[in-house]
Each structure stands twice: as structure tokens, then as C-alpha cells.
Short mmCIF file of C-alpha atoms in Angstrom, two decimals:
data_model
loop_
_atom_site.label_atom_id
_atom_site.label_comp_id
_atom_site.label_asym_id
_atom_site.label_seq_id
_atom_site.Cartn_x
_atom_site.Cartn_y
_atom_site.Cartn_z
CA UNK A 127 2.75 -26.48 -21.53
CA UNK A 128 4.74 -24.93 -24.36
CA UNK A 129 3.43 -21.44 -23.49
CA UNK A 130 4.53 -21.84 -19.88
CA UNK A 131 8.01 -23.00 -20.92
CA UNK A 132 8.39 -20.13 -23.36
CA UNK A 133 7.39 -17.70 -20.59
CA UNK A 134 10.25 -19.03 -18.46
CA UNK A 135 12.75 -18.68 -21.31
CA UNK A 136 11.67 -15.08 -21.98
CA UNK A 137 14.65 -12.79 -21.12
CA UNK A 138 12.44 -10.45 -19.06
CA UNK A 139 11.28 -13.34 -16.87
CA UNK A 140 14.84 -14.57 -16.58
CA UNK A 141 15.95 -11.11 -15.44
CA UNK A 142 13.21 -10.90 -12.81
CA UNK A 143 13.93 -14.37 -11.52
CA UNK A 144 17.64 -13.56 -11.32
CA UNK A 145 16.82 -10.41 -9.32
CA UNK A 146 14.55 -12.41 -7.02
CA UNK A 147 17.28 -15.00 -6.46
CA UNK A 148 19.85 -12.26 -5.82
CA UNK A 149 17.53 -10.60 -3.28
CA UNK A 150 16.88 -13.91 -1.55
CA UNK A 151 20.61 -14.55 -1.31
CA UNK A 152 21.26 -11.05 0.05
CA UNK A 153 18.45 -11.45 2.58
CA UNK A 154 19.92 -14.73 3.77
CA UNK A 155 23.44 -13.48 4.22
CA UNK A 156 22.67 -10.02 5.61
CA UNK A 157 20.48 -11.29 8.44
CA UNK A 158 23.04 -13.85 9.60
CA UNK A 159 26.19 -11.81 9.73
CA UNK A 160 29.04 -13.36 11.70
CA UNK A 161 30.03 -11.73 14.97
CA UNK A 162 33.37 -10.64 13.49
CA UNK A 163 31.54 -7.97 11.44
CA UNK A 164 31.12 -4.50 13.03
CA UNK A 165 27.78 -4.06 14.80
CA UNK A 166 26.66 -1.15 12.57
CA UNK A 167 26.89 -3.46 9.55
CA UNK A 168 25.17 -6.32 11.38
CA UNK A 169 22.14 -4.17 12.19
CA UNK A 170 21.66 -2.88 8.63
CA UNK A 171 19.25 -5.66 7.68
CA UNK A 172 18.42 -7.67 10.79
CA UNK A 173 14.78 -8.25 9.86
CA UNK A 174 15.59 -10.46 6.86
CA UNK A 175 12.39 -9.40 5.17
CA UNK A 176 11.61 -8.85 1.52
CA UNK A 177 11.14 -5.26 0.38
CA UNK A 178 7.95 -4.09 -1.29
CA UNK A 179 9.76 -3.96 -4.66
CA UNK A 180 10.83 -7.59 -4.33
CA UNK A 181 7.30 -8.68 -3.47
CA UNK A 182 5.94 -6.77 -6.47
CA UNK A 183 8.49 -8.48 -8.74
CA UNK A 184 7.46 -11.89 -7.43
CA UNK A 185 3.75 -11.06 -7.82
CA UNK A 186 4.33 -9.80 -11.39
CA UNK A 187 6.20 -12.96 -12.30
CA UNK A 188 3.40 -15.08 -10.81
CA UNK A 189 0.72 -13.20 -12.79
CA UNK A 190 2.62 -13.80 -16.05
CA UNK A 191 2.80 -17.53 -15.36
CA UNK A 192 6.48 -17.59 -14.47
CA UNK A 193 6.00 -19.17 -11.02
CA UNK A 194 4.46 -22.62 -10.79
CA UNK A 195 2.92 -23.30 -7.35
CA UNK A 196 1.37 -26.62 -8.39
CA UNK A 197 4.30 -28.65 -7.10
CA UNK A 198 6.98 -26.98 -4.98
CA UNK A 199 10.09 -28.53 -3.48
CA UNK A 200 11.44 -27.98 0.04
CA UNK A 201 14.93 -28.57 1.39
CA UNK A 202 17.50 -27.18 3.78
CA UNK A 203 21.26 -26.87 3.72
CA UNK A 204 23.91 -26.34 6.38
CA UNK A 205 26.21 -23.31 6.33
CA UNK A 206 29.14 -23.48 8.78
CA UNK A 207 29.67 -20.49 11.10
CA UNK A 208 32.72 -21.28 13.21
CA UNK A 209 33.03 -17.78 14.70
CA UNK A 210 29.38 -17.60 15.76
CA UNK A 211 26.83 -14.91 14.95
CA UNK A 212 23.07 -14.61 14.70
CA UNK A 213 21.05 -17.74 13.89
CA UNK A 214 23.92 -20.08 14.78
CA UNK A 215 23.41 -23.39 16.55
CA UNK A 216 25.46 -26.44 17.47
CA UNK A 217 25.23 -29.72 15.55
CA UNK A 218 27.35 -32.84 15.10
CA UNK A 219 29.02 -31.07 12.18
CA UNK A 220 29.91 -28.03 14.32
CA UNK A 221 28.33 -24.62 14.72
CA UNK A 222 26.31 -23.33 11.82
CA UNK A 223 23.15 -22.00 10.26
CA UNK A 224 20.42 -23.84 8.39
CA UNK A 225 19.21 -22.24 5.16
CA UNK A 226 15.69 -23.41 4.27
CA UNK A 227 14.07 -22.84 0.88
CA UNK A 228 10.99 -23.74 -1.12
CA UNK A 229 11.45 -23.76 -4.90
CA UNK A 230 8.62 -23.75 -7.42
CA UNK A 231 8.24 -26.22 -10.29
CA UNK A 232 10.86 -24.33 -12.32
CA UNK A 233 13.35 -24.04 -9.45
CA UNK A 234 12.67 -20.38 -8.62
CA UNK A 235 12.56 -19.39 -4.92
CA UNK A 236 9.09 -19.16 -3.38
CA UNK A 237 10.23 -18.90 0.25
CA UNK A 238 13.62 -18.58 1.94
CA UNK A 239 14.52 -18.33 5.62
CA UNK A 240 17.43 -19.04 7.90
CA UNK A 241 17.45 -20.61 11.33
CA UNK A 242 19.84 -22.05 13.82
CA UNK A 243 21.22 -25.37 12.60
CA UNK A 244 20.00 -27.16 15.75
CA UNK A 245 16.25 -27.73 15.07
CA UNK A 246 15.15 -30.43 12.65
CA UNK A 247 13.97 -29.30 9.20
CA UNK A 248 10.44 -30.61 9.82
CA UNK A 249 9.92 -28.06 12.60
CA UNK A 250 10.95 -25.17 10.33
CA UNK A 251 8.46 -25.69 7.49
CA UNK A 252 5.73 -23.56 9.12
CA UNK A 253 8.08 -20.60 9.55
CA UNK A 254 9.35 -21.09 6.01
CA UNK A 255 5.80 -20.86 4.64
CA UNK A 256 5.22 -17.66 6.62
CA UNK A 257 8.30 -16.15 4.90
CA UNK A 258 7.07 -16.82 1.36
CA UNK A 259 7.31 -14.14 -1.33
CA UNK A 260 3.71 -14.60 -2.56
CA UNK A 261 0.35 -14.54 -0.82
CA UNK A 262 -0.73 -17.83 -2.41
CA UNK A 263 0.29 -21.10 -0.78
CA UNK A 264 1.77 -23.94 -2.84
CA UNK A 265 -0.70 -26.71 -3.74
CA UNK A 266 1.77 -29.42 -2.76
CA UNK A 267 5.24 -29.52 -1.25
CA UNK A 268 7.65 -32.31 -2.14
CA UNK A 269 10.47 -33.14 0.28
CA UNK A 270 12.93 -35.92 1.02
CA UNK A 271 12.68 -38.56 3.77
CA UNK A 272 13.49 -35.97 6.44
CA UNK A 273 9.98 -34.57 5.93
CA UNK A 274 8.22 -37.89 6.62
CA UNK A 275 6.18 -36.65 9.57
CA UNK A 276 2.50 -37.32 10.23
CA UNK A 277 2.29 -34.17 12.37
CA UNK A 278 3.66 -32.05 9.51
CA UNK A 279 1.25 -33.73 7.07
CA UNK A 280 -1.71 -32.83 9.30
CA UNK A 281 -0.63 -29.23 9.92
CA UNK A 282 -0.13 -28.61 6.19
CA UNK A 283 -3.39 -30.34 5.34
CA UNK A 284 -5.19 -27.91 7.68
CA UNK A 285 -4.06 -24.98 5.51
CA UNK A 286 -4.74 -26.78 2.21
CA UNK A 287 -1.22 -27.91 1.28
CA UNK A 288 -0.39 -31.53 0.42
CA UNK A 289 2.96 -32.85 1.69
CA UNK A 290 4.66 -35.51 -0.45
CA UNK A 291 7.67 -37.27 1.07
CA UNK A 292 8.88 -40.87 0.82
CA UNK A 293 8.65 -42.87 4.02
CA UNK A 294 11.73 -43.62 6.08
CA UNK A 295 12.88 -47.23 6.08
CA UNK A 296 12.42 -47.48 9.87
CA UNK A 297 8.83 -46.15 9.84
CA UNK A 298 6.58 -48.02 12.30
CA UNK A 299 3.20 -46.42 11.60
CA UNK A 300 1.08 -47.38 8.57
CA UNK A 301 2.05 -45.84 5.23
CA UNK A 302 0.31 -42.62 4.22
CA UNK A 303 1.93 -42.14 0.79
CA UNK A 304 1.22 -44.22 -2.28
CA UNK A 305 3.31 -44.44 -5.44
CA UNK A 306 1.34 -42.00 -7.62
CA UNK A 307 2.19 -38.73 -5.81
CA UNK A 308 5.77 -39.93 -5.24
CA UNK A 309 6.41 -39.73 -9.00
CA UNK A 310 6.86 -35.99 -8.50
CA UNK A 311 9.80 -36.72 -6.15
CA UNK A 312 12.02 -37.35 -9.19
CA UNK A 313 12.05 -33.61 -9.95
CA UNK A 314 13.35 -32.67 -6.48
CA UNK A 315 16.73 -31.80 -7.98
CA UNK A 316 15.31 -28.34 -8.75
CA UNK A 317 15.54 -27.21 -5.13
CA UNK A 318 19.13 -28.52 -5.00
CA UNK A 319 19.87 -26.38 -8.06
CA UNK A 320 18.40 -23.37 -6.23
CA UNK A 321 20.95 -23.85 -3.43
CA UNK A 322 23.69 -24.08 -6.07
CA UNK A 323 22.50 -20.71 -7.45
CA UNK A 324 22.63 -19.12 -4.00
#
């Protein structure tokens, strides 16, 4: 445990993780430019994909033990886009974009994608996993009550990922989560911190 923590505190690892976070933030904002921006600037990075250098940085950090895929955290946040643009959808809060992210056990980004704000977060988890920076899948993903979905649990179980989310208070079907895995839910603040970094 101490070795893993010291690896995260190492300045080289901190530099790489900062570069990875910066790249993730640039990827998010450049692929969802507002319509007010000139078209030539909008098309500069429409694909929203990680470059080979970024993937190599993430792989290097993973090999040195700087990325913990044992327990990852998923969440989404709303970014208003009143003038429209790519990946913009209507919600009760107005037009906007949904930024989805998976953070590892230390709060570093493992996957980031943006979508229209209209679809529910549960439906975006599969796309989010396809946009991950590493080839390996997380062992388990911890989310809030919005991710309490039996269909999502089954689809993730098929690819070998365990979904941990507390049940909603209005749940009708039998419980599928017990208290032991839910202890990890207490550390979900790390994905919130990732959004604060972005």
C-alpha cells in the first residue's frame, strides 16, 4: 500500500497525470465547440479521440502502478450550452452537454466522453467504457443511485465488470446489492474531484 501511495506522490507521476487530465479536458472542450465559433476552429478536433502520445502516457502510468483499476468511480456533470453547438440536448435545466467520466481509485481519469444532455447517464456507460484511455477494463465501477439499473448490471457483468450502486428508495424489484461492496461508495468523492480539476 505504501509503495503505491509513494508512486502517486512521485513528481514524475504527478506530471504525467496532470498532462493526462489536461488532454482529457482539451478533448472534451474541443469536440463540443459552441456554434458561435468559426467552422474552421470547430473542425480542428471533431473526433474527440486521444492521440497516440496520450495513450502511451496512460499506459506508462498504468505499468508503474499509478493507475488503480480495482475500484473506479463513474459520474456525469451538466455543462450549459445556451447558444447550441455539437453534442447539445434539451433538459429541464435548459440546453447543454453531459460530460461523463470514470476516475480510478486515485481520482485520475480512466475514460472521458461527452454526449447530449438528454439521455440518462445509465445509457452512456457503454460508450464511456469504449472511450477509455487503457485497454484494460476496470474490475468494478462505483456509481450513485442514478446507476441503479439491472440492465446495466447485466451488460457490465457480461464483460467482466462489477457495478456497485446503492438502490433507489422507490425500487420495486428485489435488492441486488448488499452492504459489503457498498462500503466502497464512501470514496466516490474522487470522481467529483476529477470534475473540479477539469
